[in-house]
Short mmCIF file of C-alpha atoms and ligand atoms in Angstrom, two decimals:
data_model
loop_
_atom_site.label_atom_id
_atom_site.label_comp_id
_atom_site.label_asym_id
_atom_site.label_seq_id
_atom_site.Cartn_x
_atom_site.Cartn_y
_atom_site.Cartn_z
CA MET A 1 87.15 101.39 81.09
CA GLU A 2 89.31 103.83 79.18
CA GLN A 3 92.79 102.63 78.30
CA HIS A 4 94.61 105.32 80.30
CA ILE A 5 92.72 104.32 83.48
CA ARG A 6 93.57 100.68 82.84
CA ASN A 7 97.27 101.57 82.40
CA ILE A 8 97.29 103.56 85.63
CA LEU A 9 95.61 100.78 87.63
CA GLU A 10 97.97 98.18 86.19
CA GLY A 11 100.86 100.29 87.47
CA ALA A 12 99.21 100.77 90.88
CA ALA A 13 98.49 97.05 91.26
CA THR A 14 102.20 96.19 91.10
CA ALA A 15 102.45 97.50 94.69
CA PRO A 16 103.68 95.18 97.46
CA SER A 17 101.32 93.93 100.19
CA GLY A 18 101.61 91.61 103.20
CA GLU A 19 101.37 87.97 101.97
CA ASN A 20 100.70 89.54 98.57
CA CYS A 21 97.07 89.86 99.70
CA GLN A 22 96.38 92.93 97.48
CA PRO A 23 93.73 94.36 99.82
CA TRP A 24 92.36 96.92 97.34
CA HIS A 25 89.15 97.40 95.38
CA VAL A 26 88.69 100.36 93.04
CA VAL A 27 85.40 101.94 91.95
CA VAL A 28 85.96 103.88 88.72
CA LYS A 29 83.69 106.85 87.97
CA ASP A 30 85.11 108.50 84.83
CA ASN A 31 88.32 110.17 86.01
CA SER A 32 87.60 109.69 89.72
CA LEU A 33 88.70 106.59 91.58
CA GLU A 34 87.46 105.39 94.95
CA ILE A 35 90.06 103.15 96.57
CA TYR A 36 88.63 100.75 99.15
CA ASN A 37 90.36 98.48 101.63
CA VAL A 38 89.07 94.89 101.63
CA PRO A 39 89.69 93.83 105.27
CA GLU A 40 88.96 90.12 104.75
CA ARG A 41 91.84 89.82 102.26
CA ASP A 42 94.31 89.92 105.14
CA LEU A 43 93.20 88.41 108.44
CA SER A 44 96.73 87.60 109.61
CA LEU A 45 98.08 88.24 113.11
CA TYR A 46 100.46 90.72 111.46
CA ASN A 47 97.67 92.92 110.13
CA VAL A 48 96.84 94.59 113.45
CA ASN A 49 93.86 96.93 112.97
CA GLN A 50 94.55 96.66 109.21
CA LEU A 51 97.74 98.70 109.62
CA GLY A 52 99.70 96.32 107.37
CA SER A 53 97.04 96.76 104.70
CA MET A 54 97.20 100.54 105.16
CA THR A 55 100.94 100.34 104.38
CA ALA A 56 100.10 98.39 101.23
CA HIS A 57 97.52 101.04 100.28
CA GLY A 58 100.18 103.73 100.67
CA ALA A 59 102.39 101.84 98.21
CA PHE A 60 99.38 101.40 95.89
CA LEU A 61 98.58 105.13 95.94
CA GLU A 62 102.20 106.14 95.35
CA SER A 63 102.42 103.71 92.42
CA LEU A 64 99.13 105.08 91.10
CA LYS A 65 100.47 108.66 91.21
CA ILE A 66 103.64 107.57 89.42
CA ALA A 67 101.70 105.64 86.76
CA ALA A 68 99.32 108.60 86.27
CA SER A 69 102.26 110.94 85.64
CA ALA A 70 103.27 108.76 82.68
CA GLU A 71 99.79 109.42 81.23
CA GLY A 72 100.24 113.19 81.69
CA LEU A 73 97.77 113.17 84.59
CA GLU A 74 98.11 114.39 88.13
CA ALA A 75 96.53 112.10 90.72
CA ARG A 76 95.03 114.31 93.45
CA VAL A 77 94.58 112.11 96.50
CA ARG A 78 92.26 112.73 99.46
CA LEU A 79 92.80 110.21 102.25
CA PHE A 80 89.83 108.92 104.25
CA PRO A 81 87.39 111.47 102.78
CA ASP A 82 84.33 110.06 104.57
CA ALA A 83 84.51 109.38 108.31
CA SER A 84 81.41 107.16 108.07
CA GLN A 85 83.20 104.85 105.60
CA PRO A 86 86.51 103.73 107.16
CA THR A 87 87.20 101.27 104.32
CA LEU A 88 87.24 104.14 101.79
CA VAL A 89 90.99 104.76 101.97
CA ALA A 90 91.21 107.42 99.28
CA LEU A 91 89.40 109.39 96.67
CA VAL A 92 91.61 110.08 93.67
CA ASP A 93 90.88 112.65 90.97
CA LEU A 94 92.89 112.29 87.78
CA VAL A 95 93.43 115.78 86.43
CA GLN A 96 95.07 116.97 83.19
CA ALA A 97 98.28 118.72 84.21
CA ASP A 98 101.53 119.92 82.76
CA ILE A 99 103.66 117.29 84.48
CA SER A 100 106.45 115.08 83.21
CA ALA A 101 106.53 111.33 83.66
CA ASP A 102 108.05 110.29 86.99
CA PRO A 103 111.33 108.46 86.19
CA LEU A 104 110.38 105.77 88.75
CA GLU A 105 107.55 104.63 86.45
CA LYS A 106 110.01 102.38 84.59
CA TYR A 107 110.64 100.40 87.76
CA LEU A 108 107.06 99.69 88.87
CA ARG A 109 107.02 96.31 87.10
CA ILE A 110 110.60 95.42 88.03
CA ARG A 111 110.38 96.04 91.80
CA ALA A 112 110.13 92.84 93.81
CA THR A 113 110.84 91.42 97.25
CA ASN A 114 114.23 89.73 97.18
CA ARG A 115 114.79 87.19 99.98
CA LYS A 116 118.27 86.10 98.83
CA LEU A 117 121.57 86.66 100.64
CA TYR A 118 122.89 90.13 99.74
CA ASP A 119 126.40 91.43 99.33
CA LYS A 120 127.42 93.32 102.50
CA ALA A 121 129.59 95.80 100.57
CA PRO A 122 128.53 99.36 101.42
CA VAL A 123 126.23 101.31 99.14
CA ASP A 124 128.24 104.09 97.47
CA ALA A 125 127.89 107.62 98.81
CA ALA A 126 126.03 109.10 95.82
CA GLN A 127 123.48 106.27 95.89
CA TYR A 128 123.07 106.69 99.63
CA VAL A 129 122.07 110.33 99.09
CA LEU A 130 119.47 109.30 96.49
CA LEU A 131 118.05 106.66 98.83
CA LYS A 132 117.81 109.11 101.73
CA THR A 133 116.10 111.69 99.52
CA ALA A 134 113.58 109.08 98.35
CA ALA A 135 112.93 107.93 101.91
CA ASP A 136 112.32 111.50 103.06
CA SER A 137 109.83 112.22 100.26
CA VAL A 138 106.77 112.09 102.50
CA ALA A 139 106.72 114.91 105.03
CA SER A 140 105.29 113.09 108.04
CA VAL A 141 107.63 110.09 107.74
CA ARG A 142 111.05 110.02 109.41
CA THR A 143 113.78 107.57 108.43
CA SER A 144 116.77 106.09 110.21
CA PHE A 145 119.57 104.08 108.58
CA ILE A 146 122.06 101.56 109.95
CA ASP A 147 125.03 100.48 107.83
CA ASP A 148 127.47 99.35 110.50
CA GLN A 149 127.98 95.61 109.94
CA ALA A 150 128.29 94.69 113.64
CA ARG A 151 125.01 96.43 114.42
CA ILE A 152 123.26 94.85 111.42
CA LYS A 153 124.40 91.42 112.62
CA ASP A 154 123.16 92.06 116.14
CA LEU A 155 119.76 93.26 114.90
CA SER A 156 119.38 90.34 112.46
CA ASP A 157 119.05 88.09 115.44
CA ALA A 158 116.26 90.30 116.87
CA PHE A 159 114.37 90.38 113.54
CA SER A 160 114.59 86.60 113.12
CA LEU A 161 112.34 86.09 116.16
CA ASN A 162 109.60 86.28 113.51
CA GLU A 163 110.70 82.97 111.97
CA ARG A 164 111.13 81.32 115.37
CA LEU A 165 107.56 82.22 116.34
CA LEU A 166 106.25 81.00 112.98
CA PHE A 167 107.21 77.52 114.17
CA GLU A 168 106.18 77.96 117.83
CA ASN A 169 102.80 79.70 117.56
CA ARG A 170 100.04 77.67 115.99
CA ALA A 171 97.96 80.57 114.64
CA LEU A 172 101.01 82.07 112.92
CA HIS A 173 102.17 78.71 111.63
CA ASP A 174 98.79 77.67 110.20
CA PHE A 175 98.12 81.07 108.64
CA PHE A 176 101.54 81.19 107.02
CA TYR A 177 101.35 77.69 105.54
CA SER A 178 97.81 78.29 104.28
CA HIS A 179 99.32 81.09 102.19
CA VAL A 180 102.20 79.12 100.69
CA ARG A 181 101.67 78.34 96.99
CA TRP A 182 103.60 75.17 96.29
CA THR A 183 103.59 75.26 92.48
CA GLU A 184 103.54 77.91 89.79
CA GLU A 185 100.12 76.68 88.73
CA GLU A 186 98.79 77.14 92.28
CA ASP A 187 100.28 80.63 92.51
CA ARG A 188 98.67 81.65 89.23
CA ARG A 189 95.32 80.27 90.40
CA TYR A 190 95.25 82.07 93.78
CA LYS A 191 97.28 85.14 92.71
CA THR A 192 97.90 85.88 96.41
CA GLY A 193 100.18 84.42 99.08
CA PHE A 194 103.79 83.26 98.85
CA PHE A 195 104.92 81.38 95.77
CA ILE A 196 107.42 78.88 97.24
CA LYS A 197 110.22 79.93 94.88
CA THR A 198 110.06 83.54 96.14
CA LEU A 199 110.98 82.29 99.64
CA GLU A 200 114.48 81.44 98.32
CA LEU A 201 114.91 78.34 100.52
CA ARG A 202 118.40 76.88 100.25
CA GLY A 203 119.49 73.20 100.19
CA PRO A 204 118.09 71.20 103.14
CA GLN A 205 115.75 74.07 104.06
CA GLN A 206 113.44 72.98 101.24
CA PRO A 207 112.46 69.47 102.44
CA ALA A 208 112.44 70.65 106.08
CA PHE A 209 110.07 73.50 105.20
CA LYS A 210 107.70 71.06 103.54
CA LEU A 211 107.74 68.60 106.45
CA LEU A 212 107.09 71.31 109.01
CA ARG A 213 103.81 72.31 107.39
CA ARG A 214 102.17 69.87 109.82
CA TRP A 215 101.69 71.67 113.13
CA GLY A 216 102.12 68.51 115.22
CA LEU A 217 105.52 67.93 113.67
CA ALA A 218 106.50 71.60 113.92
CA ARG A 219 105.60 71.65 117.63
CA PHE A 220 107.59 68.50 118.30
CA ALA A 221 110.55 69.83 116.28
CA ALA A 222 110.43 73.10 118.23
CA ARG A 223 111.07 71.12 121.44
CA LEU A 224 114.23 69.78 119.80
CA GLY A 225 115.41 73.32 118.99
CA VAL A 226 114.45 73.33 115.30
CA SER A 227 112.58 76.66 115.43
CA LYS A 228 115.63 78.33 116.98
CA GLN A 229 117.83 76.85 114.24
CA ILE A 230 115.46 78.17 111.55
CA ALA A 231 115.65 81.62 113.15
CA LYS A 232 119.46 81.38 113.14
CA ASP A 233 119.46 80.57 109.42
CA ASN A 234 117.18 83.53 108.75
CA ALA A 235 119.35 85.79 110.88
CA LYS A 236 122.26 84.89 108.57
CA THR A 237 120.21 86.02 105.57
CA TYR A 238 119.19 89.24 107.32
CA ALA A 239 122.81 89.89 108.34
CA ALA A 240 123.86 89.60 104.69
CA SER A 241 122.71 93.17 103.97
CA ALA A 242 124.47 96.45 103.26
CA VAL A 243 121.98 98.82 104.92
CA LEU A 244 118.87 98.67 107.09
CA ALA A 245 116.36 101.49 106.60
CA ALA A 246 113.66 102.18 109.19
CA PHE A 247 110.50 104.21 108.52
CA LEU A 248 108.89 105.96 111.49
CA VAL A 249 105.77 108.04 112.12
CA ARG A 250 104.50 110.01 115.10
CA GLN A 251 101.38 107.92 115.81
CA ASN A 252 99.81 104.67 114.64
CA LEU A 253 96.65 105.87 112.94
CA PRO A 254 95.59 104.36 109.60
CA GLU A 255 96.73 107.48 107.69
CA ASP A 256 100.16 107.30 109.36
CA PHE A 257 100.63 103.83 107.88
CA VAL A 258 99.41 105.00 104.45
CA HIS A 259 102.15 107.67 104.60
CA ILE A 260 104.68 104.99 105.57
CA GLY A 261 103.63 102.91 102.55
CA ARG A 262 104.08 105.87 100.21
CA ALA A 263 107.59 106.64 101.48
CA MET A 264 108.50 102.93 101.47
CA GLN A 265 107.41 102.54 97.85
CA ARG A 266 109.41 105.57 96.62
CA PHE A 267 112.43 104.24 98.49
CA TRP A 268 111.94 100.70 97.12
CA LEU A 269 111.55 101.90 93.52
CA THR A 270 114.62 104.12 93.89
CA SER A 271 116.58 101.13 95.21
CA THR A 272 115.37 99.11 92.21
CA SER A 273 116.54 101.87 89.86
CA LEU A 274 119.99 101.67 91.49
CA GLY A 275 120.14 97.87 91.10
CA LEU A 276 119.73 97.28 94.85
CA ALA A 277 117.67 94.41 96.30
CA VAL A 278 115.10 95.02 99.06
CA GLN A 279 113.26 92.88 101.63
CA PRO A 280 110.92 94.21 104.34
CA MET A 281 111.42 92.76 107.85
CA THR A 282 108.24 93.70 109.66
CA GLY A 283 107.17 90.66 111.70
CA VAL A 284 108.43 91.72 115.13
CA LEU A 285 107.25 95.30 114.54
CA PHE A 286 103.67 94.22 113.83
CA PHE A 287 103.73 91.70 116.72
CA MET A 288 104.57 94.63 118.99
CA GLN A 289 101.66 96.62 117.55
CA ARG A 290 99.44 93.66 118.44
CA LEU A 291 100.72 93.49 122.01
CA GLN A 292 100.03 97.22 122.37
CA ALA A 293 96.56 96.96 120.78
CA GLU A 294 95.17 93.99 122.67
CA SER A 295 97.67 93.09 125.39
CA GLY A 296 98.69 90.00 123.44
CA GLN A 297 96.07 87.24 123.77
CA ALA A 298 97.54 85.85 120.55
CA PHE A 299 100.88 85.01 122.18
CA ALA A 300 101.94 82.90 125.17
CA SER A 301 103.50 85.01 127.92
CA SER A 302 107.00 83.65 127.15
CA GLN A 303 106.48 84.69 123.50
CA GLN A 304 105.31 88.14 124.59
CA ALA A 305 108.52 88.58 126.58
CA LEU A 306 110.62 87.61 123.55
CA ILE A 307 108.72 90.06 121.33
CA ARG A 308 109.15 92.92 123.81
CA SER A 309 112.85 92.28 124.16
CA SER A 310 113.54 91.96 120.39
CA PHE A 311 111.44 95.03 119.69
CA ALA A 312 113.26 97.04 122.36
CA ARG A 313 116.62 96.20 120.75
CA ILE A 314 115.41 97.18 117.28
CA SER A 315 113.62 100.31 118.43
CA SER A 316 116.57 101.64 120.41
CA ALA A 317 119.05 100.87 117.59
CA PHE A 318 117.03 103.08 115.23
CA GLY A 319 116.47 105.79 117.86
CA ALA A 320 112.69 105.45 117.63
CA GLY A 321 112.07 107.34 120.88
CA GLY A 322 108.31 107.84 121.20
CA ASP A 323 107.66 107.40 117.46
CA THR A 324 106.05 104.35 115.83
CA LEU A 325 108.62 102.15 114.11
CA ALA A 326 106.43 100.89 111.27
CA VAL A 327 108.67 99.23 108.67
CA VAL A 328 112.32 98.20 108.31
CA LEU A 329 113.80 97.28 104.92
CA ARG A 330 117.11 95.54 104.32
CA ILE A 331 119.03 96.54 101.21
CA GLY A 332 122.05 95.31 99.28
CA ARG A 333 123.37 94.03 95.99
CA ALA A 334 122.09 90.57 95.09
CA ALA A 335 121.26 88.24 92.23
CA ALA A 336 117.73 88.71 90.88
CA PRO A 337 114.90 86.95 92.77
CA SER A 338 114.29 83.36 91.62
CA ALA A 339 110.62 84.08 90.89
CA ARG A 340 108.01 86.82 90.96
CA SER A 341 104.65 86.82 92.71
CA SER A 342 101.34 86.98 90.81
CA ARG A 343 98.78 89.78 90.74
CA PHE A 344 95.02 90.09 90.27
CA SER A 345 94.17 91.50 86.86
CA VAL A 346 92.76 95.04 86.70
CA ASP A 347 89.30 93.61 85.93
CA GLU A 348 89.44 91.61 89.16
CA ILE A 349 90.06 94.66 91.36
CA VAL A 350 87.72 97.14 89.66
CA SER A 351 84.04 97.86 89.41
CA GLU A 352 82.68 100.65 87.22
CA GLU A 353 79.80 103.02 87.87
C1 LIG B 401 103.41 96.04 105.00
C2 LIG B 401 104.26 94.96 104.38
C3 LIG B 401 104.99 94.12 105.20
C4 LIG B 401 105.80 93.12 104.65
N1 LIG B 401 106.57 92.35 105.49
C5 LIG B 401 107.40 91.42 104.97
C6 LIG B 401 108.26 90.67 105.82
O1 LIG B 401 108.28 90.84 107.04
N2 LIG B 401 109.08 89.74 105.24
C7 LIG B 401 109.11 89.54 103.88
O2 LIG B 401 109.88 88.71 103.41
N3 LIG B 401 108.29 90.25 103.05
C8 LIG B 401 107.46 91.18 103.56
N4 LIG B 401 106.66 91.94 102.73
C9 LIG B 401 106.72 91.72 101.27
C10 LIG B 401 105.48 91.00 100.73
O3 LIG B 401 105.45 89.66 101.14
C11 LIG B 401 105.50 91.13 99.20
O4 LIG B 401 105.38 92.48 98.87
C12 LIG B 401 104.39 90.37 98.50
O5 LIG B 401 104.52 89.00 98.72
C13 LIG B 401 104.40 90.65 96.99
O6 LIG B 401 105.65 90.36 96.41
P1 LIG B 401 106.52 91.45 95.65
O7 LIG B 401 106.94 92.49 96.65
O8 LIG B 401 107.70 90.70 95.12
O9 LIG B 401 105.69 92.06 94.57
C14 LIG B 401 105.86 92.95 103.25
C15 LIG B 401 105.11 93.81 102.42
C16 LIG B 401 104.33 94.81 102.97
C17 LIG B 401 103.58 95.74 102.07
#
């Protein structure tokens, strides 16, 4: 593989993905790249109809375009070029062009999910304008921001239903724990999932988190109110944010979520360039997608009611109307993340023809 292609794919592969599953495979044919989704990389309850993975692919493609610009190449992207091959997400032609390097390129390798408490101090007005411009960079994506502290606090509680259900729903619980990497060595071996240090557990949360990996214990603890307490702790973290940014699209087709991922990545990289920390909060949003897609066999009816009510609060706060509320990010100033997640090497995600 030529060095410039390798550089571009290294930049693209820094993109975020649900559980760091990196659901991409690239077939390189000279200066043309076929980008495939690998559905079995993410079989979580969150990844309804692969829409979570489509968001990750959007971030991958945006990162690829940015990395290509630094090589003096324009990445011309055609989404879903072959209706008979739904896993072929994009065909990318790298074309010589008179373009300058995208200034966001410097931040591809610095961007990370930061799950720490953030400073609630407001983002300054000039930065706010830059963030809004970045969020509005993809035509079909609409954004909605909330920076009122009382509203952020109220919504934090709705978002933290995700953590409550992690300890009350066996499929969610078992999937999540099977993706926790307990040591650095384990994280480097798998290169996917959640390295424990990136979860930013504080004080007594650490031993409790380890104990609750056994479903029998988690279920028993839930009866004593432990899952609700965990959600409360998470709500405190979510409330410690300066701004919440929602990304919305008209429908919920795969390409809509690719567009969401592109806008999200430009916004995230811009935040990184401004020294602002970012964490997606998507659990409840994807649970709602699942209820809509398959009337919720995955959840007990009491859980379904909780999801509908949390989602309704979030959706109305952002003025979603009839649009699909796909992703919400929380933003604020914070110390750097305690650790970074691993990635597959370029050779592991590529085949050449
Ligand atoms: C579609 C999507 C949804 C995500 N949802 C969440 C979430 O709800 N909570 C969270 O803490 N991280 C979430 N993440 C962040 C991923 O876990 C993270 O990107 C991945 O572990 C790689 O880590 P990195 O972003 O630091 O490179 C999401 C990422 C994507 C692309």
